[in-house]
Short mmCIF file of C-alpha atoms and ligand atoms in Angstrom, two decimals:
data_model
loop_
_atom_site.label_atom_id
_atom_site.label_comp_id
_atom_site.label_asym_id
_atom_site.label_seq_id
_atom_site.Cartn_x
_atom_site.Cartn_y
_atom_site.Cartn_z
CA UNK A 1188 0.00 0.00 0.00
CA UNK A 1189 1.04 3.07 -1.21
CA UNK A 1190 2.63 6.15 1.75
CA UNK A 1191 -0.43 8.19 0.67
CA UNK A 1192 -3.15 5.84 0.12
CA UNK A 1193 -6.00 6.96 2.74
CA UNK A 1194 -6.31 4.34 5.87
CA UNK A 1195 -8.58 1.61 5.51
CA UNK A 1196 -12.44 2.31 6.42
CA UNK A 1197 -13.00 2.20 10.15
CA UNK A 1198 -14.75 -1.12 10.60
CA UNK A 1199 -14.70 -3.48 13.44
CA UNK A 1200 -11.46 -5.68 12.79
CA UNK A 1201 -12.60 -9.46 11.28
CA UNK A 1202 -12.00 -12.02 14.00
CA UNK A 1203 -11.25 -15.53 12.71
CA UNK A 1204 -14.24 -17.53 12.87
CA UNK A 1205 -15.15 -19.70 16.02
CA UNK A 1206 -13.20 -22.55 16.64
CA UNK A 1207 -14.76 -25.75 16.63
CA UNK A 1208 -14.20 -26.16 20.15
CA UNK A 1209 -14.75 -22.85 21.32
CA UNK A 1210 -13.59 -21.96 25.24
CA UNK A 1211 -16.14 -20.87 27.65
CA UNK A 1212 -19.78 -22.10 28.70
CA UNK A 1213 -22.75 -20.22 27.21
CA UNK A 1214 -24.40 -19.01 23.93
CA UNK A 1215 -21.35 -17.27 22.41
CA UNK A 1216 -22.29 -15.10 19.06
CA UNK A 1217 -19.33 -13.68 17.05
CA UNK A 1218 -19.69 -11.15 14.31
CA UNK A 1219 -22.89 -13.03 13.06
CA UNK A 1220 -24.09 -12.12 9.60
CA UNK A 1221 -27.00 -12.84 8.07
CA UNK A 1222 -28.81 -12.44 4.76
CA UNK A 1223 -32.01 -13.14 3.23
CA UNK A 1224 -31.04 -13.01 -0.25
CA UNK A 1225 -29.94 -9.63 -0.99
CA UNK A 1226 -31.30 -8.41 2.31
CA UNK A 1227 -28.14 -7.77 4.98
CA UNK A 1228 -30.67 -8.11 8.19
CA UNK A 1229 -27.43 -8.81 10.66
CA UNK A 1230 -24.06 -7.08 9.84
CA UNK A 1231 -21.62 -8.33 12.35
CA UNK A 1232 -23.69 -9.06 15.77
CA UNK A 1233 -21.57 -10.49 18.84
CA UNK A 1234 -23.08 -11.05 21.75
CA UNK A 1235 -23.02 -13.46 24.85
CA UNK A 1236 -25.40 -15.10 27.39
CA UNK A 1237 -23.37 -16.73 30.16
CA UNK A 1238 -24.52 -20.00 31.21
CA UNK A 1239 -27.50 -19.88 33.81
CA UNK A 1240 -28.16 -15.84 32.65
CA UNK A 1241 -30.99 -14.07 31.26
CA UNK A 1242 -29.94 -12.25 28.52
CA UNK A 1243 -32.32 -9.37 26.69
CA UNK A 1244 -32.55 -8.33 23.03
CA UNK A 1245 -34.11 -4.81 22.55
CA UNK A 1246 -35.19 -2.78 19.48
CA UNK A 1247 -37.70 -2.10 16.83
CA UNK A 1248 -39.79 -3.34 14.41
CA UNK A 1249 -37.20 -4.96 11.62
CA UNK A 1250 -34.06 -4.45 13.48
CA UNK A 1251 -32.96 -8.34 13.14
CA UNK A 1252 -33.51 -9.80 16.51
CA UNK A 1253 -35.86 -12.79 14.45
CA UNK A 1254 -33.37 -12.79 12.90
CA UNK A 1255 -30.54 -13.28 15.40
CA UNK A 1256 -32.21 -16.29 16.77
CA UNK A 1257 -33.05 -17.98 13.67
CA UNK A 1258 -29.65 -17.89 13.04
CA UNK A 1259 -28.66 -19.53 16.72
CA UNK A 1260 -31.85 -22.19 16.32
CA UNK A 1261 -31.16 -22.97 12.80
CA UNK A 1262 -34.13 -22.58 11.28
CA UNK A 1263 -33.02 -19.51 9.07
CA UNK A 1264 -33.71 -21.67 6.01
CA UNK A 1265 -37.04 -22.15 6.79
CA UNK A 1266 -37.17 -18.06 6.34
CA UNK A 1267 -35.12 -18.52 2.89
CA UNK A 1268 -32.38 -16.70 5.14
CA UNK A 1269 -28.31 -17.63 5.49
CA UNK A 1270 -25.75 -17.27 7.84
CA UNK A 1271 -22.76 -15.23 5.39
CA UNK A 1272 -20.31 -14.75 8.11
CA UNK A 1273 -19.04 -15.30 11.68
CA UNK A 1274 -20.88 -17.76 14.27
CA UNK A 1275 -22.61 -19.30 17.08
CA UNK A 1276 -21.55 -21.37 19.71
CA UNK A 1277 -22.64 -22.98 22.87
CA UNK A 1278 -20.83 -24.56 25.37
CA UNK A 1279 -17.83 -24.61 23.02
CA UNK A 1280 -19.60 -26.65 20.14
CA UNK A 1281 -19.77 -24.55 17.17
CA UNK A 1282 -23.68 -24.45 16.16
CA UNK A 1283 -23.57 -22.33 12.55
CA UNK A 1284 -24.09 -24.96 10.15
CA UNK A 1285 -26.05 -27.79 12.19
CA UNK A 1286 -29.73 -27.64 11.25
CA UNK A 1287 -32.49 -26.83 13.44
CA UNK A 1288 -32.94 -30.91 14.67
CA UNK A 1289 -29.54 -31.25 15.82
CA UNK A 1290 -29.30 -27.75 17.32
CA UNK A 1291 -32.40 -29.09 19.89
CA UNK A 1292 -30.59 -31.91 20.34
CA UNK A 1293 -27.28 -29.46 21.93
CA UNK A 1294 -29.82 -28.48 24.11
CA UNK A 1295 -30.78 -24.75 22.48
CA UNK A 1296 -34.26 -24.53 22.06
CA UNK A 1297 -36.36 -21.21 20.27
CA UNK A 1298 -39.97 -20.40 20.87
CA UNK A 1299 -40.93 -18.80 17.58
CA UNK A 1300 -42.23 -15.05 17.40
CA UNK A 1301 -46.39 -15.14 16.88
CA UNK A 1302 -46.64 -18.29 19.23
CA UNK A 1303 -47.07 -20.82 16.25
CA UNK A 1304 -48.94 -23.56 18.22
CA UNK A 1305 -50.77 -26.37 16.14
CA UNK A 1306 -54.10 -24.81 16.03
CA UNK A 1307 -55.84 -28.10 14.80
CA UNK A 1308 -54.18 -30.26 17.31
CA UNK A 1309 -54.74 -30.50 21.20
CA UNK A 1310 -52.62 -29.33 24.02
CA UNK A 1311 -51.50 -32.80 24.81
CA UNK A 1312 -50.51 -33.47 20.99
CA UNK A 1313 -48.69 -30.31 20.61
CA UNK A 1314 -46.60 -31.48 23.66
CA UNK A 1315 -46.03 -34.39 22.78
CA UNK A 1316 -44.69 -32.51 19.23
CA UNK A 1317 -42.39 -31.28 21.55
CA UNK A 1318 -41.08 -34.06 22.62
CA UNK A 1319 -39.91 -35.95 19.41
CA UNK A 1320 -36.11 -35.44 19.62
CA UNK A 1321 -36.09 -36.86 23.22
CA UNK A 1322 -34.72 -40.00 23.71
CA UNK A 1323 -36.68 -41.77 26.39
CA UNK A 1324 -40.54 -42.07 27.45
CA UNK A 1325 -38.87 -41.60 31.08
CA UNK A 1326 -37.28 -38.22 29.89
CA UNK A 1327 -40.60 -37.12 28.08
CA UNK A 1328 -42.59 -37.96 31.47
CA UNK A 1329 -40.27 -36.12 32.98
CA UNK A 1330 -40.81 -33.32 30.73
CA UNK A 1331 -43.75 -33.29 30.48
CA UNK A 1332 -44.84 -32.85 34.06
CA UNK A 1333 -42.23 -30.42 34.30
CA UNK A 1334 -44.24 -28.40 31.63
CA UNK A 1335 -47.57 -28.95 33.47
CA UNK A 1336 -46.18 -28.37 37.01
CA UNK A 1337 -45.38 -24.73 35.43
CA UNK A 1338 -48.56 -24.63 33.60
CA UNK A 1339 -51.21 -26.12 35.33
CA UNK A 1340 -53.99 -24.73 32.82
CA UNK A 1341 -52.13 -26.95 29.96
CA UNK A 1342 -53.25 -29.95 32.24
CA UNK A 1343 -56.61 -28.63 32.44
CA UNK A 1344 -56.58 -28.04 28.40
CA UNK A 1345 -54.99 -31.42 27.75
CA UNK A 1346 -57.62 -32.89 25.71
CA UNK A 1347 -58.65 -29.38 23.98
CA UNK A 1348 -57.50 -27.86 20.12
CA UNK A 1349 -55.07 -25.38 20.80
CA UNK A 1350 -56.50 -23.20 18.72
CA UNK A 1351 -58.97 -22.60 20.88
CA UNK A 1352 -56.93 -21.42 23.83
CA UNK A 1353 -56.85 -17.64 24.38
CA UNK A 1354 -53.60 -15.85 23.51
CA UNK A 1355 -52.22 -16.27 26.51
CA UNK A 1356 -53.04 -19.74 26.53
CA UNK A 1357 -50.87 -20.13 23.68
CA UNK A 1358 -48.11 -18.48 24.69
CA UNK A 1359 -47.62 -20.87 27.49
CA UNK A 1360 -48.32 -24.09 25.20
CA UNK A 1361 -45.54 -22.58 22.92
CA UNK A 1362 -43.15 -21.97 25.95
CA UNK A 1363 -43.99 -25.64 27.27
CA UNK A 1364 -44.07 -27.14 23.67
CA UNK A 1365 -40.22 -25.43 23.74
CA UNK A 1366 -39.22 -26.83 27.32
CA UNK A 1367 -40.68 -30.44 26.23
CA UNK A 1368 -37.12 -30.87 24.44
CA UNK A 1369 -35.18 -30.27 27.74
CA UNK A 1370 -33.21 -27.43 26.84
CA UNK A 1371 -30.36 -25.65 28.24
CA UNK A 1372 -30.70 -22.43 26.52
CA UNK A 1373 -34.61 -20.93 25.70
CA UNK A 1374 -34.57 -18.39 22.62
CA UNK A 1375 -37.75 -16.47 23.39
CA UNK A 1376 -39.21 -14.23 20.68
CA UNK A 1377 -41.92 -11.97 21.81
CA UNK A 1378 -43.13 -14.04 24.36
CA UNK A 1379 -45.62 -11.04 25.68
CA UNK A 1380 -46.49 -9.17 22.34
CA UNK A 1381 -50.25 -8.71 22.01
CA UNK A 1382 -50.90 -9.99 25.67
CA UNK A 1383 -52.91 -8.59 28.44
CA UNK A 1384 -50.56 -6.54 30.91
CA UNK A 1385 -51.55 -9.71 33.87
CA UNK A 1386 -50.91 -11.99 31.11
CA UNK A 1387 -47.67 -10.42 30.11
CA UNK A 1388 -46.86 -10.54 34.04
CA UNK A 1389 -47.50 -13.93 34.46
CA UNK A 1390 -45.29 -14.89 31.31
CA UNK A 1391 -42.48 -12.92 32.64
CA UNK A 1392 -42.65 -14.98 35.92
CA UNK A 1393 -42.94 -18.32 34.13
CA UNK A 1394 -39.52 -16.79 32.84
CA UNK A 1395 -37.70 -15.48 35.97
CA UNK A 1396 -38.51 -19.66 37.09
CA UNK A 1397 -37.35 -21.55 33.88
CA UNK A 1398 -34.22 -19.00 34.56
CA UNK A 1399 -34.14 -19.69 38.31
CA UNK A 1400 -34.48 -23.55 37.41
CA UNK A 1401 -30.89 -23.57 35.83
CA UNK A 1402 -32.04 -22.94 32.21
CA UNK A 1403 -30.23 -19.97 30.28
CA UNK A 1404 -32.84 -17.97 28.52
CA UNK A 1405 -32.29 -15.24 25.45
CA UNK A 1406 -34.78 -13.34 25.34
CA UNK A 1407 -35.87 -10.94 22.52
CA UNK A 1408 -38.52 -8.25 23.39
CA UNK A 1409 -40.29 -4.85 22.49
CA UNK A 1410 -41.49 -4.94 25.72
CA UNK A 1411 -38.37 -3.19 27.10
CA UNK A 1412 -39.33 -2.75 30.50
CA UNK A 1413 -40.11 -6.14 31.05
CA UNK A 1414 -36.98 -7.52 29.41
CA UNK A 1415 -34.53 -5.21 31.05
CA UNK A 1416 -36.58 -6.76 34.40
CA UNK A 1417 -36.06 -10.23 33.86
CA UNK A 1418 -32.54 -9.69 32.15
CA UNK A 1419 -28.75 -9.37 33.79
CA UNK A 1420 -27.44 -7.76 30.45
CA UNK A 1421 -29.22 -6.19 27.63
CA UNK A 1422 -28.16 -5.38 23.90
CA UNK A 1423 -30.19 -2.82 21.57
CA UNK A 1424 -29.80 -3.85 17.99
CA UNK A 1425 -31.05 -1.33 15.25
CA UNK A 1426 -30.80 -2.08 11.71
CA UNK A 1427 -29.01 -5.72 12.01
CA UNK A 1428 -26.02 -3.78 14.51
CA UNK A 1429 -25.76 -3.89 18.73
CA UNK A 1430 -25.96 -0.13 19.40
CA UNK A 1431 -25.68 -0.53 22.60
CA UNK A 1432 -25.03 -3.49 25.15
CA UNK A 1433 -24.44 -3.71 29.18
CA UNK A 1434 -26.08 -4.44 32.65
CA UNK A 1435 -29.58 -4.48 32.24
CA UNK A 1436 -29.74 -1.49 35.00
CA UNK A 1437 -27.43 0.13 33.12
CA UNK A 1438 -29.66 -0.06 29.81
CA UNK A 1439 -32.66 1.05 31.82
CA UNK A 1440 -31.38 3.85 33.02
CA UNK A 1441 -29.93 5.19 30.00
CA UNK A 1442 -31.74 8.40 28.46
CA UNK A 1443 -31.59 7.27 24.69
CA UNK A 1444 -33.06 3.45 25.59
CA UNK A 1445 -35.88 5.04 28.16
CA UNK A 1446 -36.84 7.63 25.37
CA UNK A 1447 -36.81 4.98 22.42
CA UNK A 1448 -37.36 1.91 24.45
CA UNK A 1449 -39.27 2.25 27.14
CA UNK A 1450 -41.64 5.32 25.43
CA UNK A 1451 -40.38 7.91 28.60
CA UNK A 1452 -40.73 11.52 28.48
CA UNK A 1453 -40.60 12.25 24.81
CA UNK A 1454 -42.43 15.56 25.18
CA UNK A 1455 -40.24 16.79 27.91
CA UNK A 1456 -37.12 16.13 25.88
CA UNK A 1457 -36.50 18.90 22.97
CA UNK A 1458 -37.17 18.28 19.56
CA UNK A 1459 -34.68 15.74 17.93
CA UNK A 1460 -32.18 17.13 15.20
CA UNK A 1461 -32.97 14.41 12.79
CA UNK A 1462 -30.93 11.93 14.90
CA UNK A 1463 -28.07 12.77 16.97
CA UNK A 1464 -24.65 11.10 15.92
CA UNK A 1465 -23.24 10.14 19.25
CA UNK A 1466 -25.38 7.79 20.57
CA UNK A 1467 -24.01 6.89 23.62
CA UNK A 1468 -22.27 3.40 23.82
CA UNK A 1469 -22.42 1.32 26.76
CA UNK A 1470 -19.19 -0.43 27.92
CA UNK A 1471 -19.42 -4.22 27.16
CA UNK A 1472 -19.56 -6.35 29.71
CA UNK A 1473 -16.30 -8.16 30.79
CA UNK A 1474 -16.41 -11.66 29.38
N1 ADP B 2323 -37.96 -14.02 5.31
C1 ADP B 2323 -37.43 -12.82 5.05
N2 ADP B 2323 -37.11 -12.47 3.79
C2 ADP B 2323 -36.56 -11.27 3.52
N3 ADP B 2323 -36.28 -10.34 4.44
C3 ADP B 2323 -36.58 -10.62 5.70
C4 ADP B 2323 -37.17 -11.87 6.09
N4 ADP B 2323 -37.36 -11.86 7.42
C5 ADP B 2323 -36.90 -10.68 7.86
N5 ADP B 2323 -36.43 -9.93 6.84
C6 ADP B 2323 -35.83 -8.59 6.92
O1 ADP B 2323 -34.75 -8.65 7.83
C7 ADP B 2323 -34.73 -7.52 8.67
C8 ADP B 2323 -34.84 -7.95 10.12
O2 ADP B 2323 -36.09 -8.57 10.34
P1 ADP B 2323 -36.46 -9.27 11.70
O3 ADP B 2323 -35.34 -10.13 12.13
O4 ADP B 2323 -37.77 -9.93 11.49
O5 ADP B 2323 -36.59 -8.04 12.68
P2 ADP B 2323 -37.30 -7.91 14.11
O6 ADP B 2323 -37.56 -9.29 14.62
O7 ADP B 2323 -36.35 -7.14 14.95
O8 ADP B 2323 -38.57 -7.15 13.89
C9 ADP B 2323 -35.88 -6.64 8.22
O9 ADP B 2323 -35.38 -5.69 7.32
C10 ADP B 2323 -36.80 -7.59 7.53
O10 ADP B 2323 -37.55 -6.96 6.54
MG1 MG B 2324 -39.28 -10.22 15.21
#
């Protein structure tokens, strides 16, 4: 390169991608990108979720978190989407390139955005749909009162169409469809969208237990409030990029995510200059 040439673009320097045997415990994401077609939804997303954490997701409508954990459950190609760089492991096993069956199978699990339960088919049969990759009636017993033990109403419902469950209802047959498999790490999309504030309460407990029960849990919300409650660490994402990341607290009490986020005090604040440049950045957490 030439004395004179001008320096490279600033860009965040290209990490080799994961190892196969990555070190560490937990979800680790590393410069993650993702296309659908000609679509770039992620450009370069890394992000972590300790074993045993709660981990939030924040932003708006089309920002990529979908996206994100499609890409960690493997079921991008379902979406006609692709992982085009970096990676996702967990507990040191590279998952990028393993399909969505033998991601469940490592123990991550994803409860898809818009609840997705078979409408046609009853509680107990959606379980039990649940259930397919695991090896062992005793394991699916297991499971399965596990589920209902959390969800008592599912019990009640056994023998009913899902379909016919209210919202709600759903959600919780979707989270215990999810938890059927066993997993170690839940990837919750939207578990509270559209729900009744008590509903949306109770979901976010069901959470805080999975969590408390040893079970590591990303979860990806619009809900800000009640992700940065349930969550240790937070990340904003805005057009397929983290913005911002750190201690949930942290997050919360940061004037850009309360006014964007968490819909504070926009008429107090003066009129915005067609979006200020230096958005504050969070320090990352230590790893
Ligand atoms: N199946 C798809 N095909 C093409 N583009 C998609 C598809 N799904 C999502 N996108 C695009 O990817 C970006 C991120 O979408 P998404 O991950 O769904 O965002 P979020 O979940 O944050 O609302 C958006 O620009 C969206 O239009
Ligand atoms: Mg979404």
């Amino acid at each position: 390169m030439a004395a004179d040439d001008p320096p490279p673009p600033e860009h965040p320097v290209k990490r080799p991608p994961l190892p196969e045997k990555a070190p560490g415990s937990g979800l680790l994401i590393e410069d993650l990108q993702v296309s659908y077609g000609p679509v770039q939804a992620l450009r370069g997303v890394s992000l972590q979720a300790p074993e045993g954490s709660v981990v939030a997701v924040l932003g708006s409508n089309g920002a990529g978190k979908s996206t994100l954990l499609r890409a960690v459950s493997g079921t991008l190609r379902f979406h006609r989407g692709a992982v085009t760089g970096g990676g996702v492991a967990y507990a040191g096993d590279r998952l990028t390139g393993l399909n969505a069956a033998e991601i469940v199978a490592r123990g991550v699990t994803q409860v898809p955005e818009g609840r997705r339960v078979f409408g046609r088919m009853t509680v107990a049969e959606n379980l039990r749909a649940g259930a397919l990759g695991v090896r062992g009636r005793k394991a699916a017993a297991a499971a399965r009162e596990h589920v209902m033990e959390l969800f008592p109403v599912l019990a009640e419902r056994a023998g009913q169409r899902a379909g016919l469950l209210s919202g709600g209802e759903q959600q919780m047959l979707a989270i215990g469809r999810a938890l059927m498999a066993r997993p170690r790490v839940l990837l919750l999309d939207e578990p509270t969208l559209g729900l009744a504030p008590l509903m949306a309460a109770r979901i976010a407990e069901t959470v805080r237990r999975i969590n408390a029960e040893g079970t590591t849990v990303l979860l990806v919300e619009q809900n800000a409030a009640m992700a940065l409650s349930l969550a240790s660490h937070a990340y904003v994402l805005e057009v397929g990029e983290v913005v911002m990341s750190g201690p949930a607290g942290e997050l919360a009490a940061s004037d850009e995510v309360r006014r964007r986020y968490l819909g504070e005090s926009d008429e107090e604040l003066p009129p915005q200059d067609g979006g200020s440049p230096s958005r504050p950045v969070l320090t990352r957490w230590p790893a």
